[in-house]
C-alpha positions as protocol buffer text, in pm:
chain_id: "A"
residue {
  index: 1
  type: MET
  ca { x: -324 y: 231 z: -173 }
}
residue {
  index: 2
  type: ALA
  ca { x: -500 y: 551 z: -124 }
}
residue {
  index: 3
  type: ARG
  ca { x: -448 y: 887 z: 29 }
}
residue {
  index: 4
  type: ARG
  ca { x: -649 y: 988 z: 332 }
}
residue {
  index: 5
  type: LYS
  ca { x: -687 y: 1355 z: 409 }
}
residue {
  index: 6
  type: PRO
  ca { x: -468 y: 1473 z: 698 }
}
residue {
  index: 7
  type: SER
  ca { x: -646 y: 1449 z: 1030 }
}
residue {
  index: 8
  type: GLY
  ca { x: -400 y: 1586 z: 1283 }
}
residue {
  index: 9
  type: PRO
  ca { x: -92 y: 1452 z: 1462 }
}
residue {
  index: 10
  type: ARG
  ca { x: -226 y: 1131 z: 1611 }
}
residue {
  index: 11
  type: LEU
  ca { x: -108 y: 772 z: 1572 }
}
residue {
  index: 12
  type: SER
  ca { x: -436 y: 583 z: 1575 }
}
residue {
  index: 13
  type: SER
  ca { x: -574 y: 423 z: 1262 }
}
residue {
  index: 14
  type: LYS
  ca { x: -928 y: 406 z: 1400 }
}
residue {
  index: 15
  type: PRO
  ca { x: -1180 y: 573 z: 1169 }
}
residue {
  index: 16
  type: GLN
  ca { x: -1300 y: 913 z: 1288 }
}
residue {
  index: 17
  type: LYS
  ca { x: -1662 y: 956 z: 1381 }
}
residue {
  index: 18
  type: GLY
  ca { x: -1854 y: 1106 z: 1097 }
}
residue {
  index: 19
  type: ALA
  ca { x: -1569 y: 1056 z: 852 }
}
residue {
  index: 20
  type: SER
  ca { x: -1812 y: 940 z: 588 }
}
residue {
  index: 21
  type: ARG
  ca { x: -2083 y: 1204 z: 590 }
}
residue {
  index: 22
  type: ASN
  ca { x: -2243 y: 1086 z: 268 }
}
residue {
  index: 23
  type: PRO
  ca { x: -2247 y: 707 z: 289 }
}
residue {
  index: 24
  type: GLY
  ca { x: -2430 y: 679 z: -40 }
}
residue {
  index: 25
  type: THR
  ca { x: -2149 y: 843 z: -236 }
}
residue {
  index: 26
  type: SER
  ca { x: -1850 y: 659 z: -376 }
}
residue {
  index: 27
  type: GLY
  ca { x: -1524 y: 700 z: -562 }
}
residue {
  index: 28
  type: GLU
  ca { x: -1392 y: 534 z: -873 }
}
residue {
  index: 29
  type: LEU
  ca { x: -1067 y: 348 z: -937 }
}
residue {
  index: 30
  type: ARG
  ca { x: -942 y: 261 z: -1285 }
}
residue {
  index: 31
  type: ILE
  ca { x: -684 y: -15 z: -1325 }
}
residue {
  index: 32
  type: ILE
  ca { x: -420 y: 120 z: -1564 }
}
residue {
  index: 33
  type: GLY
  ca { x: -223 y: -189 z: -1671 }
}
residue {
  index: 34
  type: GLY
  ca { x: -218 y: -565 z: -1700 }
}
residue {
  index: 35
  type: ASP
  ca { x: -503 y: -814 z: -1738 }
}
residue {
  index: 36
  type: TRP
  ca { x: -761 y: -578 z: -1589 }
}
residue {
  index: 37
  type: ARG
  ca { x: -648 y: -268 z: -1771 }
}
residue {
  index: 38
  type: SER
  ca { x: -922 y: 0 z: -1797 }
}
residue {
  index: 39
  type: ARG
  ca { x: -1154 y: -188 z: -1559 }
}
residue {
  index: 40
  type: LYS
  ca { x: -1336 y: 59 z: -1335 }
}
residue {
  index: 41
  type: LEU
  ca { x: -1408 y: -21 z: -971 }
}
residue {
  index: 42
  type: ARG
  ca { x: -1615 y: 160 z: -710 }
}
residue {
  index: 43
  type: PHE
  ca { x: -1527 y: 217 z: -345 }
}
residue {
  index: 44
  type: PRO
  ca { x: -1715 y: 401 z: -66 }
}
residue {
  index: 45
  type: ASP
  ca { x: -1652 y: 757 z: 43 }
}
residue {
  index: 46
  type: ALA
  ca { x: -1499 y: 658 z: 375 }
}
residue {
  index: 47
  type: GLY
  ca { x: -1252 y: 878 z: 559 }
}
residue {
  index: 48
  type: GLY
  ca { x: -1142 y: 1086 z: 259 }
}
residue {
  index: 49
  type: VAL
  ca { x: -980 y: 798 z: 67 }
}
residue {
  index: 50
  type: ARG
  ca { x: -867 y: 856 z: -291 }
}
residue {
  index: 51
  type: PRO
  ca { x: -656 y: 628 z: -513 }
}
residue {
  index: 52
  type: THR
  ca { x: -287 y: 688 z: -570 }
}
residue {
  index: 53
  type: PRO
  ca { x: -283 y: 890 z: -898 }
}
residue {
  index: 54
  type: ALA
  ca { x: -249 y: 698 z: -1224 }
}
residue {
  index: 55
  type: ARG
  ca { x: 78 y: 869 z: -1318 }
}
residue {
  index: 56
  type: THR
  ca { x: 236 y: 776 z: -985 }
}
residue {
  index: 57
  type: ARG
  ca { x: 116 y: 417 z: -1017 }
}
residue {
  index: 58
  type: GLU
  ca { x: 255 y: 395 z: -1370 }
}
residue {
  index: 59
  type: THR
  ca { x: 596 y: 514 z: -1249 }
}
residue {
  index: 60
  type: LEU
  ca { x: 597 y: 273 z: -954 }
}
residue {
  index: 61
  type: PHE
  ca { x: 501 y: -30 z: -1160 }
}
residue {
  index: 62
  type: ASN
  ca { x: 760 y: 58 z: -1423 }
}
residue {
  index: 63
  type: TRP
  ca { x: 1017 y: 47 z: -1143 }
}
residue {
  index: 64
  type: LEU
  ca { x: 885 y: -294 z: -1036 }
}
residue {
  index: 65
  type: SER
  ca { x: 818 y: -434 z: -1383 }
}
residue {
  index: 66
  type: PHE
  ca { x: 1077 y: -714 z: -1360 }
}
residue {
  index: 67
  type: HIS
  ca { x: 980 y: -816 z: -1006 }
}
residue {
  index: 68
  type: LEU
  ca { x: 599 y: -842 z: -1010 }
}
residue {
  index: 69
  type: ALA
  ca { x: 539 y: -1173 z: -1188 }
}
residue {
  index: 70
  type: GLY
  ca { x: 459 y: -1440 z: -929 }
}
residue {
  index: 71
  type: SER
  ca { x: 522 y: -1208 z: -636 }
}
residue {
  index: 72
  type: ASP
  ca { x: 352 y: -1212 z: -296 }
}
residue {
  index: 73
  type: CYS
  ca { x: 247 y: -855 z: -206 }
}
residue {
  index: 74
  type: LEU
  ca { x: 127 y: -673 z: 105 }
}
residue {
  index: 75
  type: ASP
  ca { x: -82 y: -356 z: 60 }
}
residue {
  index: 76
  type: LEU
  ca { x: -101 y: -164 z: 390 }
}
residue {
  index: 77
  type: PHE
  ca { x: -359 y: 116 z: 439 }
}
residue {
  index: 78
  type: SER
  ca { x: -512 y: -34 z: 126 }
}
residue {
  index: 79
  type: GLY
  ca { x: -812 y: 200 z: 99 }
}
residue {
  index: 80
  type: SER
  ca { x: -940 y: 170 z: -258 }
}
residue {
  index: 81
  type: GLY
  ca { x: -694 y: -112 z: -328 }
}
residue {
  index: 82
  type: ALA
  ca { x: -524 y: 89 z: -604 }
}
residue {
  index: 83
  type: LEU
  ca { x: -179 y: -63 z: -548 }
}
residue {
  index: 84
  type: GLY
  ca { x: -267 y: -416 z: -444 }
}
residue {
  index: 85
  type: LEU
  ca { x: -522 y: -465 z: -723 }
}
residue {
  index: 86
  type: GLU
  ca { x: -289 y: -307 z: -979 }
}
residue {
  index: 87
  type: ALA
  ca { x: -17 y: -551 z: -871 }
}
residue {
  index: 88
  type: LEU
  ca { x: -254 y: -846 z: -920 }
}
residue {
  index: 89
  type: SER
  ca { x: -355 y: -715 z: -1262 }
}
residue {
  index: 90
  type: ARG
  ca { x: 12 y: -703 z: -1361 }
}
residue {
  index: 91
  type: GLY
  ca { x: 100 y: -1058 z: -1260 }
}
residue {
  index: 92
  type: ALA
  ca { x: 145 y: -1076 z: -882 }
}
residue {
  index: 93
  type: ALA
  ca { x: 54 y: -1422 z: -753 }
}
residue {
  index: 94
  type: HIS
  ca { x: -116 y: -1294 z: -438 }
}
residue {
  index: 95
  type: ALA
  ca { x: -191 y: -969 z: -257 }
}
residue {
  index: 96
  type: THR
  ca { x: -290 y: -920 z: 107 }
}
residue {
  index: 97
  type: LEU
  ca { x: -487 y: -595 z: 145 }
}
residue {
  index: 98
  type: VAL
  ca { x: -507 y: -445 z: 495 }
}
residue {
  index: 99
  type: ASP
  ca { x: -741 y: -162 z: 597 }
}
residue {
  index: 100
  type: ASN
  ca { x: -920 y: -97 z: 925 }
}
residue {
  index: 101
  type: ASN
  ca { x: -1236 y: 53 z: 770 }
}
residue {
  index: 102
  type: PRO
  ca { x: -1511 y: -213 z: 742 }
}
residue {
  index: 103
  type: ALA
  ca { x: -1683 y: -41 z: 448 }
}
residue {
  index: 104
  type: LEU
  ca { x: -1358 y: -28 z: 251 }
}
residue {
  index: 105
  type: ALA
  ca { x: -1273 y: -388 z: 340 }
}
residue {
  index: 106
  type: THR
  ca { x: -1615 y: -499 z: 213 }
}
residue {
  index: 107
  type: ALA
  ca { x: -1565 y: -303 z: -110 }
}
residue {
  index: 108
  type: LEU
  ca { x: -1223 y: -464 z: -160 }
}
residue {
  index: 109
  type: ARG
  ca { x: -1373 y: -812 z: -126 }
}
residue {
  index: 110
  type: ASN
  ca { x: -1658 y: -720 z: -361 }
}
residue {
  index: 111
  type: ASN
  ca { x: -1415 y: -583 z: -620 }
}
residue {
  index: 112
  type: LEU
  ca { x: -1203 y: -898 z: -608 }
}
residue {
  index: 113
  type: ARG
  ca { x: -1519 y: -1100 z: -674 }
}
residue {
  index: 114
  type: PHE
  ca { x: -1618 y: -860 z: -953 }
}
residue {
  index: 115
  type: LEU
  ca { x: -1276 y: -914 z: -1115 }
}
residue {
  index: 116
  type: GLY
  ca { x: -1310 y: -1291 z: -1075 }
}
residue {
  index: 117
  type: SER
  ca { x: -995 y: -1310 z: -866 }
}
residue {
  index: 118
  type: GLN
  ca { x: -917 y: -1547 z: -580 }
}
residue {
  index: 119
  type: ALA
  ca { x: -563 y: -1414 z: -549 }
}
residue {
  index: 120
  type: GLY
  ca { x: -643 y: -1141 z: -296 }
}
residue {
  index: 121
  type: THR
  ca { x: -694 y: -1164 z: 80 }
}
residue {
  index: 122
  type: VAL
  ca { x: -858 y: -873 z: 264 }
}
residue {
  index: 123
  type: THR
  ca { x: -788 y: -817 z: 634 }
}
residue {
  index: 124
  type: CYS
  ca { x: -987 y: -558 z: 827 }
}
residue {
  index: 125
  type: THR
  ca { x: -766 y: -448 z: 1115 }
}
residue {
  index: 126
  type: ASN
  ca { x: -530 y: -170 z: 1223 }
}
residue {
  index: 127
  type: VAL
  ca { x: -198 y: -182 z: 1039 }
}
residue {
  index: 128
  type: ASP
  ca { x: 11 y: -166 z: 1357 }
}
residue {
  index: 129
  type: THR
  ca { x: -188 y: -457 z: 1501 }
}
residue {
  index: 130
  type: TYR
  ca { x: -136 y: -659 z: 1184 }
}
residue {
  index: 131
  type: LEU
  ca { x: 240 y: -594 z: 1181 }
}
residue {
  index: 132
  type: SER
  ca { x: 301 y: -648 z: 1551 }
}
residue {
  index: 133
  type: GLN
  ca { x: 351 y: -1023 z: 1511 }
}
residue {
  index: 134
  type: ARG
  ca { x: 432 y: -1206 z: 1190 }
}
residue {
  index: 135
  type: ALA
  ca { x: 246 y: -1536 z: 1156 }
}
residue {
  index: 136
  type: ARG
  ca { x: 325 y: -1616 z: 791 }
}
residue {
  index: 137
  type: GLN
  ca { x: 608 y: -1614 z: 539 }
}
residue {
  index: 138
  type: PRO
  ca { x: 753 y: -1269 z: 453 }
}
residue {
  index: 139
  type: PHE
  ca { x: 644 y: -1080 z: 143 }
}
residue {
  index: 140
  type: ASP
  ca { x: 827 y: -1005 z: -180 }
}
residue {
  index: 141
  type: ILE
  ca { x: 679 y: -653 z: -210 }
}
residue {
  index: 142
  type: VAL
  ca { x: 519 y: -422 z: 50 }
}
residue {
  index: 143
  type: PHE
  ca { x: 319 y: -111 z: -44 }
}
residue {
  index: 144
  type: MET
  ca { x: 261 y: 151 z: 226 }
}
residue {
  index: 145
  type: ASP
  ca { x: 75 y: 477 z: 165 }
}
residue {
  index: 146
  type: PRO
  ca { x: -35 y: 585 z: 516 }
}
residue {
  index: 147
  type: PRO
  ca { x: -245 y: 885 z: 620 }
}
residue {
  index: 148
  type: PHE
  ca { x: -35 y: 1200 z: 629 }
}
residue {
  index: 149
  type: ARG
  ca { x: 54 y: 1399 z: 942 }
}
residue {
  index: 150
  type: GLN
  ca { x: 27 y: 1102 z: 1175 }
}
residue {
  index: 151
  type: GLY
  ca { x: 387 y: 978 z: 1191 }
}
residue {
  index: 152
  type: TRP
  ca { x: 310 y: 629 z: 1069 }
}
residue {
  index: 153
  type: LEU
  ca { x: 631 y: 568 z: 876 }
}
residue {
  index: 154
  type: THR
  ca { x: 854 y: 647 z: 1172 }
}
residue {
  index: 155
  type: THR
  ca { x: 679 y: 373 z: 1367 }
}
residue {
  index: 156
  type: LEU
  ca { x: 609 y: 115 z: 1098 }
}
residue {
  index: 157
  type: LEU
  ca { x: 930 y: 105 z: 892 }
}
residue {
  index: 158
  type: PRO
  ca { x: 1129 y: -34 z: 1189 }
}
residue {
  index: 159
  type: LEU
  ca { x: 844 y: -276 z: 1264 }
}
residue {
  index: 160
  type: LEU
  ca { x: 847 y: -414 z: 910 }
}
residue {
  index: 161
  type: ASP
  ca { x: 1220 y: -477 z: 951 }
}
residue {
  index: 162
  type: SER
  ca { x: 1230 y: -611 z: 1307 }
}
residue {
  index: 163
  type: GLN
  ca { x: 942 y: -855 z: 1248 }
}
residue {
  index: 164
  type: GLY
  ca { x: 1093 y: -976 z: 920 }
}
residue {
  index: 165
  type: TRP
  ca { x: 795 y: -891 z: 701 }
}
residue {
  index: 166
  type: VAL
  ca { x: 1001 y: -846 z: 383 }
}
residue {
  index: 167
  type: LYS
  ca { x: 1211 y: -1113 z: 215 }
}
residue {
  index: 168
  type: SER
  ca { x: 1581 y: -1063 z: 168 }
}
residue {
  index: 169
  type: GLY
  ca { x: 1608 y: -892 z: -170 }
}
residue {
  index: 170
  type: GLY
  ca { x: 1244 y: -776 z: -149 }
}
residue {
  index: 171
  type: TRP
  ca { x: 1097 y: -431 z: -209 }
}
residue {
  index: 172
  type: VAL
  ca { x: 919 y: -170 z: 5 }
}
residue {
  index: 173
  type: TYR
  ca { x: 728 y: 122 z: -147 }
}
residue {
  index: 174
  type: VAL
  ca { x: 630 y: 421 z: 70 }
}
residue {
  index: 175
  type: GLU
  ca { x: 470 y: 760 z: 20 }
}
residue {
  index: 176
  type: HIS
  ca { x: 508 y: 1064 z: 247 }
}
residue {
  index: 177
  type: GLU
  ca { x: 456 y: 1440 z: 256 }
}
residue {
  index: 178
  type: SER
  ca { x: 695 y: 1620 z: 24 }
}
residue {
  index: 179
  type: ASP
  ca { x: 741 y: 1904 z: 275 }
}
residue {
  index: 180
  type: LEU
  ca { x: 890 y: 1663 z: 531 }
}
residue {
  index: 181
  type: PRO
  ca { x: 1218 y: 1473 z: 519 }
}
residue {
  index: 182
  type: THR
  ca { x: 1203 y: 1109 z: 417 }
}
residue {
  index: 183
  type: PRO
  ca { x: 1193 y: 903 z: 739 }
}
residue {
  index: 184
  type: ALA
  ca { x: 1503 y: 703 z: 821 }
}
residue {
  index: 185
  type: ALA
  ca { x: 1489 y: 352 z: 678 }
}
residue {
  index: 186
  type: PRO
  ca { x: 1638 y: 42 z: 842 }
}
residue {
  index: 187
  type: ALA
  ca { x: 2012 y: 1 z: 792 }
}
residue {
  index: 188
  type: ASP
  ca { x: 1984 y: -288 z: 547 }
}
residue {
  index: 189
  type: TRP
  ca { x: 1736 y: -110 z: 317 }
}
residue {
  index: 190
  type: GLN
  ca { x: 1878 y: 60 z: 10 }
}
residue {
  index: 191
  type: LEU
  ca { x: 1693 y: 352 z: -151 }
}
residue {
  index: 192
  type: HIS
  ca { x: 1642 y: 238 z: -511 }
}
residue {
  index: 193
  type: ARG
  ca { x: 1425 y: 516 z: -657 }
}
residue {
  index: 194
  type: GLN
  ca { x: 1267 y: 837 z: -529 }
}
residue {
  index: 195
  type: LYS
  ca { x: 1046 y: 1098 z: -690 }
}
residue {
  index: 196
  type: THR
  ca { x: 832 y: 1396 z: -586 }
}
residue {
  index: 197
  type: ALA
  ca { x: 502 y: 1491 z: -746 }
}
residue {
  index: 198
  type: GLY
  ca { x: 332 y: 1793 z: -592 }
}
residue {
  index: 199
  type: GLN
  ca { x: 267 y: 1730 z: -222 }
}
residue {
  index: 200
  type: VAL
  ca { x: 378 y: 1365 z: -231 }
}
residue {
  index: 201
  type: THR
  ca { x: 723 y: 1205 z: -230 }
}
residue {
  index: 202
  type: TYR
  ca { x: 734 y: 836 z: -314 }
}
residue {
  index: 203
  type: CYS
  ca { x: 1025 y: 600 z: -258 }
}
residue {
  index: 204
  type: LEU
  ca { x: 1114 y: 242 z: -346 }
}
residue {
  index: 205
  type: TYR
  ca { x: 1356 y: 54 z: -120 }
}
residue {
  index: 206
  type: ARG
  ca { x: 1538 y: -275 z: -177 }
}
residue {
  index: 207
  type: VAL
  ca { x: 1595 y: -492 z: 127 }
}
residue {
  index: 208
  type: ALA
  ca { x: 1956 y: -601 z: 103 }
}
residue {
  index: 209
  type: GLN
  ca { x: 2046 y: -965 z: 55 }
}
residue {
  index: 210
  type: ALA
  ca { x: 2188 y: -1076 z: 386 }
}
residue {
  index: 211
  type: ALA
  ca { x: 2324 y: -1412 z: 497 }
}
residue {
  index: 212
  type: GLY
  ca { x: 2121 y: -1549 z: 787 }
}
residue {
  index: 213
  type: ARG
  ca { x: 1832 y: -1305 z: 746 }
}
residue {
  index: 214
  type: ASN
  ca { x: 1517 y: -1448 z: 901 }
}
residue {
  index: 215
  type: GLU
  ca { x: 1287 y: -1572 z: 624 }
}
C-alpha cells in the first residue's frame, strides 16, 4: 500500500482534479524480500502516492512470516502495490489489489505482467464500494493503508467485520496518523502488534477464532 498526502477531512476516494500535475513522472518501488527481492517497479505520480517505507514493510512481514505462505490477501488503497506485491513475493497464493485511480490500476497490472505473475487481481473501484457487499470467500490477510485525514478507518473497520471479509483467525493490518488515537476495532479483533515510526502508527490485528463465524 502507499501513502497519499492528506487532502482534507472528506470521505470520498475519488481522485482530485489535477492530482497528477506531471503525468510523465513516476515513482519507484523496490521489493525487499522473497522471490522478487530487489526487483524495481515503476508507478505513476498519481495523487501523491508513495510506497510504505521499506523498514515498515520489513517489520510487518516479520510479524506475518509464519502466516503468508499460501495465503489469500486483500490490499486496499493499493497505490503502488507495495504491500500486496511484497506479500506475493514472500509466498502468498493470491492478492487482490484495490485502488480507484485508473493510472495506478494499469500500472499494477503492468507490474504483475512484468514480474510474470498470474497470482494478482487488480480491481479499479472505490474501497467502500468494493467492501459494501462481499461476493467471494473471505481473506486470510487484509492490508489497509488509507489516505490520512479522511476518517476511512472509522468507517471501514466495522464494514470489514460486518460483511465478513476476514476469515476467523485471519489478520488485518492498518496504518494511521500517529497524532491521532488508534480507531476502535471490532470486538472480536485482538491487537497483536503495534508500532509508531514518525508520523505513522501501524497495527496488526488478529480476528478471533469464533464458533459459527460466517466464512
